[in-house]
Amino acid sequence: MIARALHLFTFITLLFCAFTPSANAQQAKIGFQWRSVELRGKAYIPLEQIKSFYQLQESKRKNQTLTLENRRTQIEITIGEQKIRINRATFYLSEPVIESADTIHLSALDLRSLIDPVMRPAKVARDQIFNTVVLDPGHGGKDRGSAKQEASLTLSLAEKTRELLVNQGYRVVMTRTEDQFVSLGERVRIAQAEANAILLSIHFNAGQKNTHGLETYIISAREPHPAAASSVTLATAVHSRSLLYLNDPMYGNQFQIVDRGIKHAKFSLLKGVSHPAILIEAGFLTHEEEAAKIHSEAYQNALAKSFVRGIEVYRASIQKKP
Ligand SMILES: [Zn+2]
């Protein structure tokens, strides 16, 4: 109970301190009072407060789904679901959306750890300036990955990404450059040897033969991590660019890759690396049609470009003056 109260206090303080006069002078002057309620044993924040803090307007309501908008963001919230859509990308929540006493509530944990870094990247992550990108092609050597050819495909995609990043002036460190076995511990060590860096771990997925789509993992919101908020911002930028570059004819491709969302996991790689870090599962090799797309140069080139663009967007957003 004490832990929860402290937790919430930190959350309130964090948001309060980060609120700047330029955003809304009147509100900043009087301060913003977050008031949580306890639902199903967890701290929840009523939607009215969230709307007011982020200056969101309700633009649509259909059955259980509510759409909120401000100048830059569109949010879709569905009562009872444990996911939310922000600017058309899916994010998995740690707690479900609850309606209580005719009011929609989001958990304080999700608001602090997920929604705030997406809504206000410059406020949350402005200290994490970097120039090094650690690329981690999954598997290799005796570890062939979870599906046929995963190890060689991750390396080829990482190499394409490296070339583009170097052209943009980034320093790139690879956890492997050949078809060799590198333990997870060694991958963490390589990434941790860099002072200011971000990490992209590249994988392809395996599952039931009908399962397909792209998903991105970040460290679990329940896991204390120094770069948790920055990782959310990085995941948002890379995940949404990946889907855009693969699917939007404006970017020259129509691969029709499904958005499986940004998800939390307790992967030891994400846990062990203290930099902003994400793990991308860039499609299913066990899905016949999707595997054919993944093997094409066009698919890999689009993904490599989208990773670089996502990294650029992330860097620009954290460098913005608050
Ligand atoms: Zn893998």
GROMACS .gro file of C-alpha atoms in nm, residues 32-257:
model
  226
   32PHE     CA    1  -0.230   1.984  -1.244
   33GLN     CA    2  -0.378   1.764  -0.976
   34TRP     CA    3  -0.389   1.400  -1.077
   35ARG     CA    4  -0.641   1.214  -0.866
   36SER     CA    5  -0.639   0.839  -0.894
   37VAL     CA    6  -0.906   0.594  -0.788
   38GLU     CA    7  -0.849   0.234  -0.692
   39LEU     CA    8  -1.017  -0.014  -0.927
   40ARG     CA    9  -0.961  -0.390  -0.901
   41GLY     CA   10  -0.678  -0.317  -0.658
   42LYS     CA   11  -0.488  -0.091  -0.902
   43ALA     CA   12  -0.449   0.288  -0.930
   44TYR     CA   13  -0.655   0.422  -1.220
   45ILE     CA   14  -0.696   0.772  -1.364
   46PRO     CA   15  -1.037   0.892  -1.490
   47LEU     CA   16  -1.037   0.984  -1.859
   48GLU     CA   17  -1.157   1.340  -1.793
   49GLN     CA   18  -0.822   1.419  -1.627
   50ILE     CA   19  -0.626   1.266  -1.915
   51LYS     CA   20  -0.831   1.465  -2.168
   52SER     CA   21  -0.774   1.782  -1.975
   53PHE     CA   22  -0.398   1.729  -1.926
   54TYR     CA   23  -0.326   1.648  -2.292
   55GLN     CA   24  -0.595   1.883  -2.424
   56LEU     CA   25  -0.778   1.604  -2.603
   57GLN     CA   26  -1.128   1.637  -2.745
   58GLU     CA   27  -1.369   1.351  -2.793
   59SER     CA   28  -1.429   1.328  -3.168
   60LYS     CA   29  -1.619   1.001  -3.202
   61ARG     CA   30  -1.789   0.734  -2.996
   62LYS     CA   31  -1.900   0.405  -3.145
   63ASN     CA   32  -2.023   0.128  -2.918
   64GLN     CA   33  -1.741   0.069  -2.670
   65THR     CA   34  -1.478   0.263  -2.865
   66LEU     CA   35  -1.398   0.626  -2.805
   67THR     CA   36  -1.178   0.846  -3.025
   68LEU     CA   37  -0.990   1.140  -2.873
   69GLU     CA   38  -0.787   1.395  -3.063
   70ASN     CA   39  -0.559   1.689  -3.016
   71ARG     CA   40  -0.347   1.876  -3.269
   72ARG     CA   41  -0.092   1.597  -3.316
   73THR     CA   42  -0.249   1.282  -3.182
   74GLN     CA   43  -0.546   1.055  -3.230
   75ILE     CA   44  -0.621   0.798  -2.960
   76GLU     CA   45  -0.871   0.513  -2.980
   77ILE     CA   46  -0.974   0.359  -2.650
   78THR     CA   47  -1.203   0.057  -2.620
   79ILE     CA   48  -1.363  -0.026  -2.287
   80GLY     CA   49  -1.256  -0.367  -2.157
   81GLU     CA   50  -0.960  -0.403  -2.393
   82GLN     CA   51  -0.598  -0.426  -2.287
   83LYS     CA   52  -0.471  -0.232  -2.585
   84ILE     CA   53  -0.503   0.118  -2.723
   85ARG     CA   54  -0.440   0.276  -3.064
   86ILE     CA   55  -0.237   0.595  -3.084
   87ASN     CA   56  -0.189   0.754  -3.426
   88ARG     CA   57  -0.301   0.425  -3.580
   89ALA     CA   58  -0.035   0.211  -3.408
   90THR     CA   59  -0.144  -0.052  -3.155
   91PHE     CA   60  -0.001  -0.050  -2.802
   92TYR     CA   61  -0.060  -0.325  -2.548
   93LEU     CA   62  -0.147  -0.199  -2.200
   94SER     CA   63  -0.037  -0.346  -1.867
   95GLU     CA   64  -0.395  -0.318  -1.733
   96PRO     CA   65  -0.731  -0.319  -1.914
   97VAL     CA   66  -0.937  -0.006  -1.983
   98ILE     CA   67  -1.214  -0.002  -1.720
   99GLU     CA   68  -1.548   0.175  -1.717
  100SER     CA   69  -1.669   0.252  -1.367
  101ALA     CA   70  -1.952   0.484  -1.263
  102ASP     CA   71  -2.004   0.584  -1.629
  103THR     CA   72  -1.643   0.699  -1.658
  104ILE     CA   73  -1.361   0.541  -1.857
  105HIS     CA   74  -1.038   0.485  -1.663
  106LEU     CA   75  -0.681   0.405  -1.768
  107SER     CA   76  -0.429   0.263  -1.522
  108ALA     CA   77  -0.177   0.503  -1.372
  109LEU     CA   78   0.096   0.255  -1.469
  110ASP     CA   79   0.000   0.270  -1.837
  111LEU     CA   80  -0.040   0.646  -1.828
  112ARG     CA   81   0.306   0.697  -1.680
  113SER     CA   82   0.499   0.422  -1.856
  114LEU     CA   83   0.336   0.415  -2.199
  115ILE     CA   84   0.099   0.697  -2.286
  116ASP     CA   85   0.305   0.988  -2.153
  117PRO     CA   86   0.628   0.893  -2.341
  118VAL     CA   87   0.421   0.864  -2.662
  119MET     CA   88   0.235   1.191  -2.606
  120ARG     CA   89   0.531   1.398  -2.486
  121PRO     CA   90   0.858   1.240  -2.608
  122ALA     CA   91   1.059   1.560  -2.563
  123LYS     CA   92   0.959   1.590  -2.197
  124VAL     CA   93   1.034   1.234  -2.102
  125ALA     CA   94   1.346   1.145  -2.292
  126ARG     CA   95   1.536   1.463  -2.365
  127ASP     CA   96   1.849   1.354  -2.180
  128GLN     CA   97   1.914   1.047  -2.389
  129ILE     CA   98   2.101   1.205  -2.681
  130PHE     CA   99   2.292   0.939  -2.877
  131ASN     CA  100   2.499   0.894  -3.189
  132THR     CA  101   2.562   0.521  -3.177
  133VAL     CA  102   2.318   0.257  -3.293
  134VAL     CA  103   2.376  -0.101  -3.181
  135LEU     CA  104   2.222  -0.342  -3.432
  136ASP     CA  105   2.159  -0.692  -3.303
  137PRO     CA  106   2.084  -0.948  -3.574
  138GLY     CA  107   1.913  -1.230  -3.383
  139HIS     CA  108   2.056  -1.585  -3.367
  140GLY     CA  109   2.349  -1.717  -3.580
  141GLY     CA  110   2.590  -2.012  -3.580
  142LYS     CA  111   2.449  -2.312  -3.393
  143ASP     CA  112   2.141  -2.104  -3.302
  144ARG     CA  113   1.936  -2.104  -3.620
  145GLY     CA  114   1.642  -1.913  -3.470
  146SER     CA  115   1.281  -2.014  -3.441
  147ALA     CA  116   1.219  -2.049  -3.812
  148LYS     CA  117   1.409  -2.155  -4.120
  149GLN     CA  118   1.668  -1.899  -4.233
  150GLU     CA  119   1.587  -1.654  -3.955
  151ALA     CA  120   1.955  -1.616  -3.864
  152SER     CA  121   2.067  -1.528  -4.217
  153LEU     CA  122   1.772  -1.295  -4.281
  154THR     CA  123   1.830  -1.096  -3.961
  155LEU     CA  124   2.195  -1.049  -4.058
  156SER     CA  125   2.113  -0.936  -4.410
  157LEU     CA  126   1.855  -0.685  -4.282
  158ALA     CA  127   2.099  -0.556  -4.019
  159GLU     CA  128   2.367  -0.508  -4.285
  160LYS     CA  129   2.131  -0.307  -4.507
  161THR     CA  130   2.031  -0.096  -4.207
  162ARG     CA  131   2.394  -0.041  -4.108
  163GLU     CA  132   2.485   0.091  -4.452
  164LEU     CA  133   2.202   0.346  -4.448
  165LEU     CA  134   2.279   0.455  -4.092
  166VAL     CA  135   2.648   0.505  -4.167
  167ASN     CA  136   2.550   0.717  -4.468
  168GLN     CA  137   2.344   0.932  -4.231
  169GLY     CA  138   2.649   0.985  -4.009
  170TYR     CA  139   2.567   0.740  -3.729
  171ARG     CA  140   2.822   0.519  -3.562
  172VAL     CA  141   2.701   0.160  -3.590
  173VAL     CA  142   2.803  -0.134  -3.372
  174MET     CA  143   2.689  -0.484  -3.471
  175THR     CA  144   2.660  -0.768  -3.218
  176ARG     CA  145   2.762  -1.005  -3.500
  177THR     CA  146   2.876  -0.959  -3.860
  178GLU     CA  147   2.899  -1.324  -3.959
  179ASP     CA  148   2.702  -1.644  -3.925
  180GLN     CA  149   2.837  -1.708  -3.577
  181PHE     CA  150   2.689  -1.792  -3.238
  182VAL     CA  151   2.680  -1.498  -2.996
  183SER     CA  152   2.525  -1.558  -2.654
  184LEU     CA  153   2.262  -1.320  -2.516
  185GLY     CA  154   2.506  -1.223  -2.239
  186GLU     CA  155   2.769  -1.131  -2.498
  187ARG     CA  156   2.515  -0.923  -2.694
  188VAL     CA  157   2.431  -0.733  -2.375
  189ARG     CA  158   2.803  -0.680  -2.305
  190ILE     CA  159   2.864  -0.542  -2.657
  191ALA     CA  160   2.574  -0.296  -2.622
  192GLN     CA  161   2.672  -0.192  -2.269
  193ALA     CA  162   3.027  -0.110  -2.381
  194GLU     CA  163   2.879   0.190  -2.566
  195ALA     CA  164   2.818   0.507  -2.367
  196ASN     CA  165   2.532   0.681  -2.552
  197ALA     CA  166   2.354   0.438  -2.774
  198ILE     CA  167   2.025   0.283  -2.869
  199LEU     CA  168   1.969  -0.084  -2.950
  200LEU     CA  169   1.762  -0.244  -3.225
  201SER     CA  170   1.736  -0.620  -3.206
  202ILE     CA  171   1.614  -0.772  -3.532
  203HIS     CA  172   1.417  -1.096  -3.553
  204PHE     CA  173   1.163  -1.276  -3.767
  205ASN     CA  174   0.878  -1.463  -3.610
  206ALA     CA  175   0.747  -1.818  -3.603
  207GLY     CA  176   0.402  -1.939  -3.507
  208GLN     CA  177   0.092  -2.110  -3.641
  209LYS     CA  178   0.085  -2.117  -4.018
  210ASN     CA  179  -0.198  -1.862  -4.037
  211THR     CA  180  -0.038  -1.610  -3.801
  212HIS     CA  181   0.123  -1.308  -3.964
  213GLY     CA  182   0.221  -0.944  -3.905
  214LEU     CA  183   0.484  -0.725  -3.745
  215GLU     CA  184   0.533  -0.666  -3.372
  216THR     CA  185   0.776  -0.469  -3.160
  217TYR     CA  186   0.880  -0.546  -2.804
  218ILE     CA  187   0.987  -0.315  -2.524
  219ILE     CA  188   1.081  -0.392  -2.166
  220SER     CA  189   0.785  -0.475  -1.940
  221ALA     CA  190   0.634  -0.173  -1.764
  222ARG     CA  191   0.664  -0.369  -1.437
  223GLU     CA  192   1.040  -0.400  -1.478
  224PRO     CA  193   1.237  -0.102  -1.340
  225HIS     CA  194   1.452   0.016  -1.632
  226PRO     CA  195   1.648   0.343  -1.675
  227ALA     CA  196   1.543   0.384  -2.039
  228ALA     CA  197   1.188   0.249  -2.022
  229ALA     CA  198   1.023   0.574  -2.133
  230SER     CA  199   1.275   0.635  -2.414
  231SER     CA  200   1.225   0.279  -2.533
  232VAL     CA  201   0.851   0.346  -2.570
  233THR     CA  202   0.927   0.656  -2.778
  234LEU     CA  203   1.180   0.468  -2.991
  235ALA     CA  204   0.941   0.175  -3.042
  236THR     CA  205   0.662   0.411  -3.144
  237ALA     CA  206   0.881   0.581  -3.406
  238VAL     CA  207   1.029   0.262  -3.555
  239HIS     CA  208   0.715   0.046  -3.539
  240SER     CA  209   0.488   0.300  -3.705
  241ARG     CA  210   0.746   0.386  -3.975
  242SER     CA  211   0.796   0.015  -4.051
  243LEU     CA  212   0.425  -0.034  -4.118
  244LEU     CA  213   0.412   0.285  -4.322
  245TYR     CA  214   0.710   0.198  -4.543
  246LEU     CA  215   0.591  -0.160  -4.595
  247ASN     CA  216   0.226  -0.083  -4.661
  248ASP     CA  217   0.177   0.267  -4.794
  249PRO     CA  218   0.191   0.309  -5.175
  250MET     CA  219   0.328   0.659  -5.105
  251TYR     CA  220   0.648   0.484  -4.998
  252GLY     CA  221   0.643   0.251  -5.296
  253ASN     CA  222   0.516  -0.068  -5.132
  254GLN     CA  223   0.192  -0.250  -5.060
  255PHE     CA  224   0.299  -0.557  -4.865
  256GLN     CA  225  -0.017  -0.546  -4.649
  257ILE     CA  226   0.164  -0.631  -4.328
   0.00000   0.00000   0.00000
